[in-house]
Tab-separated table of C-alpha atoms in Angstrom:
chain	number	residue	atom	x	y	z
G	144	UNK	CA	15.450	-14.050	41.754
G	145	UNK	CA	17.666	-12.873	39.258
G	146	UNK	CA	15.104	-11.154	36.851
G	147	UNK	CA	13.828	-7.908	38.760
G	148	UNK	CA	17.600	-7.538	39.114
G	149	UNK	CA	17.715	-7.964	34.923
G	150	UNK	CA	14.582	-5.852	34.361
G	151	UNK	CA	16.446	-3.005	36.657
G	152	UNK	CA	19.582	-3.096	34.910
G	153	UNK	CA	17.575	-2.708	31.373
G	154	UNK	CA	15.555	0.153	32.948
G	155	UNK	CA	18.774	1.816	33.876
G	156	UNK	CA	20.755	0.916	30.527
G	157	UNK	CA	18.680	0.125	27.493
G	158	UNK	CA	21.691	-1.368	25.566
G	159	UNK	CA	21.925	-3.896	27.899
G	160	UNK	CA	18.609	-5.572	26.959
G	161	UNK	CA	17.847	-7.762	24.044
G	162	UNK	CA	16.292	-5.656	21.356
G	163	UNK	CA	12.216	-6.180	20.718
G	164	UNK	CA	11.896	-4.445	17.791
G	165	UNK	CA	13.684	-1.951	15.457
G	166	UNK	CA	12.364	1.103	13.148
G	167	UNK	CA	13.605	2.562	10.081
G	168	UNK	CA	13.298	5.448	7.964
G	169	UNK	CA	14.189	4.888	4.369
G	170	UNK	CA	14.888	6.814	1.084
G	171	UNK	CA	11.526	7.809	-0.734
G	172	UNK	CA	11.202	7.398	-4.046
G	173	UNK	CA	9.509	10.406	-4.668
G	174	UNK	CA	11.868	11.985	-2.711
G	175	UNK	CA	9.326	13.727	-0.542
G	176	UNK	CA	9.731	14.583	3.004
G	177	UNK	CA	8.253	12.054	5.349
G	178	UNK	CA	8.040	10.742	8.986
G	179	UNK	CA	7.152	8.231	11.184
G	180	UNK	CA	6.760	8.687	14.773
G	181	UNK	CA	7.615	5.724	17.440
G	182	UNK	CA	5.274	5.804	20.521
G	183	UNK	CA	5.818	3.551	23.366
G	184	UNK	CA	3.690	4.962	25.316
G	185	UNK	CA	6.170	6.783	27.429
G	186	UNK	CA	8.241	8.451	24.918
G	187	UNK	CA	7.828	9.237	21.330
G	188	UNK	CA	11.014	9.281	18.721
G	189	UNK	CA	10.799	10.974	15.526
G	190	UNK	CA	12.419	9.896	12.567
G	191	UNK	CA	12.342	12.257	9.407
G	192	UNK	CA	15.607	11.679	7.595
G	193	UNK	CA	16.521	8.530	5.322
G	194	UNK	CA	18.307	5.488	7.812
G	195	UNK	CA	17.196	7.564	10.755
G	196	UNK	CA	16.458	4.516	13.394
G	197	UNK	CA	14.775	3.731	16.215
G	198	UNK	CA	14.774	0.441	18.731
G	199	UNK	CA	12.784	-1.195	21.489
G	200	UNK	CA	14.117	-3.074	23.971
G	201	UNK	CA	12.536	-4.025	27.835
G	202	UNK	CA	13.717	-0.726	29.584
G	203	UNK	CA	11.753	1.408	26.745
G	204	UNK	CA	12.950	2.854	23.363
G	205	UNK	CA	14.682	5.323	20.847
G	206	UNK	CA	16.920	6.429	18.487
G	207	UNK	CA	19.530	4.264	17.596
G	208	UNK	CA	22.664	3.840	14.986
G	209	UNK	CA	21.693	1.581	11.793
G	210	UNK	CA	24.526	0.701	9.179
G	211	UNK	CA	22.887	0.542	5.413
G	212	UNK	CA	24.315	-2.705	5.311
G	213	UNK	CA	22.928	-4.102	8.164
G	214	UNK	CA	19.799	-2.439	7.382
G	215	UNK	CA	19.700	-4.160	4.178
G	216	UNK	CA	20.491	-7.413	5.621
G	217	UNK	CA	17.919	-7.224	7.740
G	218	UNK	CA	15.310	-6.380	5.991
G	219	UNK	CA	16.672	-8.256	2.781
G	220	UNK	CA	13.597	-10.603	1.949
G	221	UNK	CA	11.073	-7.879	2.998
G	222	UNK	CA	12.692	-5.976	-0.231
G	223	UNK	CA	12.501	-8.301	-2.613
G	224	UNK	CA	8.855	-9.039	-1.997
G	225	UNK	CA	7.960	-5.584	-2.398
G	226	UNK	CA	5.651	-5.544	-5.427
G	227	UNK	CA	5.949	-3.189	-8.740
G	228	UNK	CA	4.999	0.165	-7.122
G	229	UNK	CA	1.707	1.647	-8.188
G	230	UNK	CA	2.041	4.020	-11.419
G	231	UNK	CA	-0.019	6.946	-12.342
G	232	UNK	CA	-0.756	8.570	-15.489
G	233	UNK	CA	-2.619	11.139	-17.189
G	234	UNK	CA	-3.744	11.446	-20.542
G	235	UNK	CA	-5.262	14.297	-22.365
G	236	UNK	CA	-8.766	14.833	-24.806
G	237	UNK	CA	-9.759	16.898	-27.355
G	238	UNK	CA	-11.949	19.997	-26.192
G	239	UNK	CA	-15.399	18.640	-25.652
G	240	UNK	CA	-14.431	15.092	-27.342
G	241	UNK	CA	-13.585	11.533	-25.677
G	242	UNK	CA	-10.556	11.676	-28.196
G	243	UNK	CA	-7.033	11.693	-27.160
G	244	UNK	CA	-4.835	14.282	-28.201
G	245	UNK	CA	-2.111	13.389	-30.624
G	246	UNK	CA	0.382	13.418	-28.130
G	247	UNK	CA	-1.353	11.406	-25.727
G	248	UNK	CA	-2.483	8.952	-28.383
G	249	UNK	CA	1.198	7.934	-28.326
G	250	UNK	CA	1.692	7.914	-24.339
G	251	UNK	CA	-0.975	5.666	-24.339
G	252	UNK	CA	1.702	3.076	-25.118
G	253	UNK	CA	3.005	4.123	-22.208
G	254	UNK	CA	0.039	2.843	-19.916
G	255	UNK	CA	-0.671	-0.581	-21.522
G	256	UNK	CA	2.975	-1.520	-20.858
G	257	UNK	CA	2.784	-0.664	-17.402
G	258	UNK	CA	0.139	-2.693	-17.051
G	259	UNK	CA	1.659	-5.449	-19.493
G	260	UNK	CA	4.730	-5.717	-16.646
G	261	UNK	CA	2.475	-6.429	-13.601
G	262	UNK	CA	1.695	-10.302	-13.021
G	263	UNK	CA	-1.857	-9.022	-11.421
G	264	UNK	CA	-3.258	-5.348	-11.404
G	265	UNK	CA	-6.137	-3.176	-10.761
G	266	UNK	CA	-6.538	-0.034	-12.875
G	267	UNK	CA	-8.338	3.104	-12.104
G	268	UNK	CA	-9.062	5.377	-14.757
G	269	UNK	CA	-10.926	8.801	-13.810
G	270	UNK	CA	-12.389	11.318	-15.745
G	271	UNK	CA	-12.365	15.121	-15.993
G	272	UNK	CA	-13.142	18.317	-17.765
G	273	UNK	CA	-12.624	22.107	-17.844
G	274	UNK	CA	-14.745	24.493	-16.893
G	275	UNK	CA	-16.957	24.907	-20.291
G	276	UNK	CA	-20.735	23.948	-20.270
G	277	UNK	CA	-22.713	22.835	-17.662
G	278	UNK	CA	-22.551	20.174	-15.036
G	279	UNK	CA	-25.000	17.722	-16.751
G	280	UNK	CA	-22.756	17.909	-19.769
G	281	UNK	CA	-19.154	17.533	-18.117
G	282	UNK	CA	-20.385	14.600	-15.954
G	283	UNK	CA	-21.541	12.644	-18.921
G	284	UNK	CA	-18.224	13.604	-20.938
G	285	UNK	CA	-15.611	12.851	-18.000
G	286	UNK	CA	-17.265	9.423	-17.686
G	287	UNK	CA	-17.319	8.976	-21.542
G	288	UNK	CA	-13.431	9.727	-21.128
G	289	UNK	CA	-12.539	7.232	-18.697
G	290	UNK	CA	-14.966	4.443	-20.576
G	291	UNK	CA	-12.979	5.306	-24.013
G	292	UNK	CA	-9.442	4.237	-22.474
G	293	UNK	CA	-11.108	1.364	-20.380
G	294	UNK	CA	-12.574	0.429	-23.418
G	295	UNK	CA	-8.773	0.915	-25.796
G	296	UNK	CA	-7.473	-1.409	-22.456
G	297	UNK	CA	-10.135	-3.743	-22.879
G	298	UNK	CA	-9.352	-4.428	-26.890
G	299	UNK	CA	-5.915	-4.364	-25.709
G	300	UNK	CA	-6.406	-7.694	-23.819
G	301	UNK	CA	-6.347	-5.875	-20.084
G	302	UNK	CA	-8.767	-7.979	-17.804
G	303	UNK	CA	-11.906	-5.870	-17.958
G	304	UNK	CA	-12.493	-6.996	-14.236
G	305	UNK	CA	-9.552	-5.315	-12.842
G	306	UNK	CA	-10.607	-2.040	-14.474
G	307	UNK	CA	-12.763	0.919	-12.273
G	308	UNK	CA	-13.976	3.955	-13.951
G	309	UNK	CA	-15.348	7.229	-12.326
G	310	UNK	CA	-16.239	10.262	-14.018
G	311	UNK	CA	-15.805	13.921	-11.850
G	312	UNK	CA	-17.191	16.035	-14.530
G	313	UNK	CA	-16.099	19.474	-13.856
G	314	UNK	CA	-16.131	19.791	-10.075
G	315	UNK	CA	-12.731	17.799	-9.360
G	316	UNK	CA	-10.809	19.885	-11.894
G	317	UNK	CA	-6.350	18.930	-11.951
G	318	UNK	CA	-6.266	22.548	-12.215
G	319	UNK	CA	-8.626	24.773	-10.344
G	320	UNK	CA	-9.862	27.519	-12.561
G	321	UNK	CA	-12.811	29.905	-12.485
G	322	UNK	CA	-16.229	28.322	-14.065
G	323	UNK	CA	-16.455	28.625	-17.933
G	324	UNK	CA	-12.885	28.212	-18.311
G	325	UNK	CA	-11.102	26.696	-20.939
G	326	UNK	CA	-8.433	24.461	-19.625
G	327	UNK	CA	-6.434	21.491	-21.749
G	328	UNK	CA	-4.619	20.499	-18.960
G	329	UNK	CA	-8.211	19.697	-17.250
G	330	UNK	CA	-9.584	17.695	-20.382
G	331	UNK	CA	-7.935	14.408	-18.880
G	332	UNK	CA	-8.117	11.064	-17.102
G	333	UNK	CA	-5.940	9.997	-14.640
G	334	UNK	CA	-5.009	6.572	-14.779
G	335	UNK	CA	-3.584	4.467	-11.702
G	336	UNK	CA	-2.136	0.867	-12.504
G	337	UNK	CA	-1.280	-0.924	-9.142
V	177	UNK	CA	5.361	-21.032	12.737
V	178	UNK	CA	6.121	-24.718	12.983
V	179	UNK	CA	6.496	-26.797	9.645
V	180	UNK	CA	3.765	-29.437	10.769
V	181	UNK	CA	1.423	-26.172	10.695
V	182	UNK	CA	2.581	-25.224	7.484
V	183	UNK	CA	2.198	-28.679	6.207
V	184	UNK	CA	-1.399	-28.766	7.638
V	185	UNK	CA	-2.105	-24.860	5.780
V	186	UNK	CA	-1.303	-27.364	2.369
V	187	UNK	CA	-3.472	-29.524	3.207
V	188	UNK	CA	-6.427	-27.197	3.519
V	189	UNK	CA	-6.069	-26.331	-0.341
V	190	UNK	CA	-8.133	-28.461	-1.083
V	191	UNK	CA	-11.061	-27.932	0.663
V	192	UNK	CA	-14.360	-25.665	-0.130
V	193	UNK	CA	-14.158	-21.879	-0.546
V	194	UNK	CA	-12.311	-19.457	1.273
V	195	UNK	CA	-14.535	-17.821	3.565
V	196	UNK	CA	-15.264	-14.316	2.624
V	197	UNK	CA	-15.968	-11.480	4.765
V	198	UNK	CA	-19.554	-10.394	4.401
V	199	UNK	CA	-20.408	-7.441	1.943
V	200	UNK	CA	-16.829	-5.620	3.214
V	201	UNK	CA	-15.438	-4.520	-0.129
V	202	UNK	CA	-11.704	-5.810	-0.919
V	203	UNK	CA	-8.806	-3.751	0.587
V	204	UNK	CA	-5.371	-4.877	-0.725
V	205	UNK	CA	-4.655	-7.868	-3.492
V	206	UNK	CA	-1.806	-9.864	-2.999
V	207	UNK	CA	1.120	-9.073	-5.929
V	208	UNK	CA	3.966	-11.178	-4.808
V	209	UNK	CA	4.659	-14.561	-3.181
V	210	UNK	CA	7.850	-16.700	-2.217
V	211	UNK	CA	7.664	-19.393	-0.154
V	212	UNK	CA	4.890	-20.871	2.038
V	213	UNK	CA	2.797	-17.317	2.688
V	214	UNK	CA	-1.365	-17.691	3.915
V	215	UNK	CA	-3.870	-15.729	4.777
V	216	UNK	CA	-5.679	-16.474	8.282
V	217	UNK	CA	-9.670	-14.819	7.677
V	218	UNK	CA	-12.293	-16.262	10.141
V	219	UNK	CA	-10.075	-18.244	11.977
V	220	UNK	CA	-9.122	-20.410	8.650
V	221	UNK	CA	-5.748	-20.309	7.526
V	222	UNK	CA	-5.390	-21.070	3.699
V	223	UNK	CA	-1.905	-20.596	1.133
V	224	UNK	CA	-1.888	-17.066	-0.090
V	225	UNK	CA	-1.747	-16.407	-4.122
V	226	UNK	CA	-0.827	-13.792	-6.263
V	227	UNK	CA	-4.194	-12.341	-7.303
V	228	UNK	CA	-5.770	-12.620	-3.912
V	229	UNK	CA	-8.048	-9.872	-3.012
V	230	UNK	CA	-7.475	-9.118	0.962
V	231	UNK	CA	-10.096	-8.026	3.659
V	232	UNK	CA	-10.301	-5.897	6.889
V	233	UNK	CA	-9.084	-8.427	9.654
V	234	UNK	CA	-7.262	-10.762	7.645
V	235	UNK	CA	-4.066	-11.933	9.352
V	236	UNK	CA	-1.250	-12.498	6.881
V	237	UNK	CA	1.637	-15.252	7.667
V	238	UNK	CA	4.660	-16.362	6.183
V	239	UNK	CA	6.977	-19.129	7.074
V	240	UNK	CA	10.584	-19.695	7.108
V	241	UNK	CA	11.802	-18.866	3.950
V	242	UNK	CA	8.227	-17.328	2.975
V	243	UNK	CA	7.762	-13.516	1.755
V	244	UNK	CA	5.048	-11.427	0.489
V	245	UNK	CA	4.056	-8.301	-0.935
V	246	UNK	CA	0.494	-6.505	-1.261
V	247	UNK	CA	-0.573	-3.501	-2.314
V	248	UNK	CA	-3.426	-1.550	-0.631
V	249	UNK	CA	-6.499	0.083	-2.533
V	250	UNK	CA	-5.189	3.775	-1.627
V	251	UNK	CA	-1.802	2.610	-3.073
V	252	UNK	CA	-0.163	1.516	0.354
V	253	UNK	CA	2.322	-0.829	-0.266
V	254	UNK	CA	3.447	-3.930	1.930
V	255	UNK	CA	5.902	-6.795	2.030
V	256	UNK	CA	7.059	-8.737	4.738
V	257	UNK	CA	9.970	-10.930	5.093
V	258	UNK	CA	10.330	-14.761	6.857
V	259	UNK	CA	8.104	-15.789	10.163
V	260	UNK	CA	6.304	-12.984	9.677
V	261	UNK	CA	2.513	-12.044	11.107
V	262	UNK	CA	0.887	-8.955	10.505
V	263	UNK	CA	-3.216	-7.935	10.661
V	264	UNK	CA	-5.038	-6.236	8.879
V	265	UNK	CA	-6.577	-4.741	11.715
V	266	UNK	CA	-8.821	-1.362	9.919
V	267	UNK	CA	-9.030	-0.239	6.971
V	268	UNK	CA	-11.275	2.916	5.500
V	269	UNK	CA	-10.678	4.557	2.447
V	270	UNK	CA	-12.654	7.114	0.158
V	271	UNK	CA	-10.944	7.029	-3.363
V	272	UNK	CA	-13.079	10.995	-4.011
V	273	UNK	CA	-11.138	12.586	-1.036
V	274	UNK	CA	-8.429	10.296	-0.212
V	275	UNK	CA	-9.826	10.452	3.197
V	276	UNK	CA	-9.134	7.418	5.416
V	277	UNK	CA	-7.920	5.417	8.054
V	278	UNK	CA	-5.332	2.412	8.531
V	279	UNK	CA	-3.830	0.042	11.456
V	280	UNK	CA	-2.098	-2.613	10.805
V	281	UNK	CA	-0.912	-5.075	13.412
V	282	UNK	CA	3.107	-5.864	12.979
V	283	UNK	CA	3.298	-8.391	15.312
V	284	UNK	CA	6.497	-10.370	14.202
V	285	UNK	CA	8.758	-10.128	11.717
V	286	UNK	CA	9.888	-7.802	8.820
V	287	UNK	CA	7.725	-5.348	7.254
V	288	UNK	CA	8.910	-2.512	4.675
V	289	UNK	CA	6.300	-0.031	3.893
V	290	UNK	CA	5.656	2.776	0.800
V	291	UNK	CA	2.584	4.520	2.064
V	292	UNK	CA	-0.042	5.545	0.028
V	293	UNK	CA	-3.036	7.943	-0.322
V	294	UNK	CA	-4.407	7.268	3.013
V	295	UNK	CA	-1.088	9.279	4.492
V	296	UNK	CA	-2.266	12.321	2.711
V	297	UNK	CA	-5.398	12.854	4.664
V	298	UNK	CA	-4.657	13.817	8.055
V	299	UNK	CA	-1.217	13.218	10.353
V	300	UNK	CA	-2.026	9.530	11.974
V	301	UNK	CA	-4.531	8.332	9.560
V	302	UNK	CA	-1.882	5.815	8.964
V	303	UNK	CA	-0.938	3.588	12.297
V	304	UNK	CA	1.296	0.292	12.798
V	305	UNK	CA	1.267	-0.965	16.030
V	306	UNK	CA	3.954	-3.551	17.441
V	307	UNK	CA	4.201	-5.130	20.786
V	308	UNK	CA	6.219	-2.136	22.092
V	309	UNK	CA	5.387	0.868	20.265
V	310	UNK	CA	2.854	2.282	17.979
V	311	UNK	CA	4.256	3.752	14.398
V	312	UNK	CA	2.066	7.035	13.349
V	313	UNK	CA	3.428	7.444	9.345
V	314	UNK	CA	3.667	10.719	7.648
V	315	UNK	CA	3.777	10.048	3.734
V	316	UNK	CA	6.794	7.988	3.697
V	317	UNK	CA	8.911	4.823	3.129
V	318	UNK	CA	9.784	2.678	6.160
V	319	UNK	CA	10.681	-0.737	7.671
V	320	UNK	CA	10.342	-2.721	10.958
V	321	UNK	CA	11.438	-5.476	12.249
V	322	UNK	CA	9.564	-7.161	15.711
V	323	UNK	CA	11.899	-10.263	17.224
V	324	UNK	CA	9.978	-13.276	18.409
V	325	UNK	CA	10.572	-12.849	21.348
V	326	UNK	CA	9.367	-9.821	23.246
């Protein structure tokens, strides 16, 4: 008999029920502007600045006050399980050439001791060109890109397994530019160790 | 998540392959482990290990003192805290248009989430669901915690 009269009371005051489940915004790395929205089916809280919280309990949910500290209690173990976050880099060619640049030639470095630092890992490495020459050509050369720094991984001792290569020729440009353009910052790969 | 079960999850080690789900291309690997964490695909529960590639529908557990983090293909990154249980419900991703889908099943315990590519598609591509609400993530980091008992 006594639990309509509980479910009523929790329908009336929501702090009055034990909580079901609790939400949290945190601080992005990036520092981008993000959100997440909390549907119940009956109402729907948005959360869009860092520590913004929301709960559910029986009589329904939204926002509530979260200390840091109990946040990071909470959610202590979840935290330290998080894995290295993936990494992405971008290294540059000589026009027309699966050569690095000097300067990339030295961030190279860069790249194999991400990877070094990660107990497993998958590596992407994808290709592109400028605008110069045909498709045929750039296709064949953004591919040849990403195989030369799989390949500079590979001698390195990275697992050749965990490395995918793609090549987007001249259609996928980091830059967009008109066609017959020439572009260093589009003679690249870009390289994502997770 | 009694110990006898978690005892029994040991056990299992040593037994034939992990089932793997038919032609469906990996979607996360498994980067971090502490504690008695497993993997539940097909209806088999086996110990999870750093290394392990993951699968649409695979359920992932920990026990008491058990944690683990993954990271998705479209950079998506997971990791849940003690008596945890989470599912890998969908998962779509196209790596040429970072176009794709994702709901994951929270349905005890802690999860803290960095989201990934998939975010960047479309508003909702990304969706956690919990007994009592439904999370729709735009490009951000978050955490939730679901009690036992609901």
């Amino acid at each position: 008999m006594r639990r309509p009269i509980i479910a009523l009371a929790c329908t009336i005051m929501l702090a009055g029920c034990p909580r079901q489940a609790l939400f949290v915004v945190l601080p992005s790395e990036g520092g981008g502007v993000g959100a997440i929205t909390v549907d119940d089916g009956k109402t729907v809280t948005t959360l869009d600045q860092p520590f913004a919280a929301a709960e559910s309990r029986a009589g329904g949910s939204g926002p509530v006050e979260e200390s840091r500290g109990t946040i990071g209690v909470i959610f202590q173990e979840a935290f330290a399980a998080r894995p290295i976050l993936p990494e992405h880099f971008r290294l540059y060619f000589i026009l027309g050439s699966d050569e690095l640049t000097p300067e990339s030639a030295m961030a190279y470095r860069s790249v194999f001791d991400d990877v070094k630092r990660r107990p497993v890992y998958q590596i992407e490495v994808i290709g592109h060109t400028d605008t110069l020459g045909d498709l045929r050509f750039n296709q064949t050369l953004s591919l040849a890109r990403a195989a030369a720094i799989r390949d500079r991984l590979v001698r390195d001792g990275v697992e050749p397994d965990a490395i995918s290569i793609a090549g987007r020729g001249k259609l996928d440009p980091i830059v967009p530019t008109g066609d017959g353009v020439a572009e260093p910052r589009n003679r690249c790969v870009v390289i994502t160790v997770r | 998540m009694g110990l006898a079960l978690w005892l029994a999850a040991g056990l299992l080690i040593a037994t034939a392959g992990f089932p793997r789900a038919a032609e469906a291309p990996p979607i996360a690997q498994v980067k971090k482990v502490t504690g008695p964490a497993a993997v539940v695909r097909s209806g088999e529960r086996r110990p999870a290990n750093v290394g392990d590639m993951l699968f649409v529908k695979d359920v992932i557990e920990t026990g008491p003192d058990g944690a683990i983090g993954i990271t998705f293909i479209d950079n998506t990154v997971f990791s849940a805290g003690p008596n945890s249980q989470l599912a890998l419900d969908e998962f779509q991703f196209d790596s040429n248009n970072f176009r794709g889908s994702m709901l994951a099943d929270m349905r005890q315990g802690t999860l803290a989430v960095v989201s990934g590519d998939i975010t960047r598609s479309s508003p909702g591509a990304m969706k956690v669901k919990t007994p009592t609400a439904v999370l729709g993530v735009r490009g951000t980091t978050f955490a939730v915690q679901v009690y036992a008992d609901h």
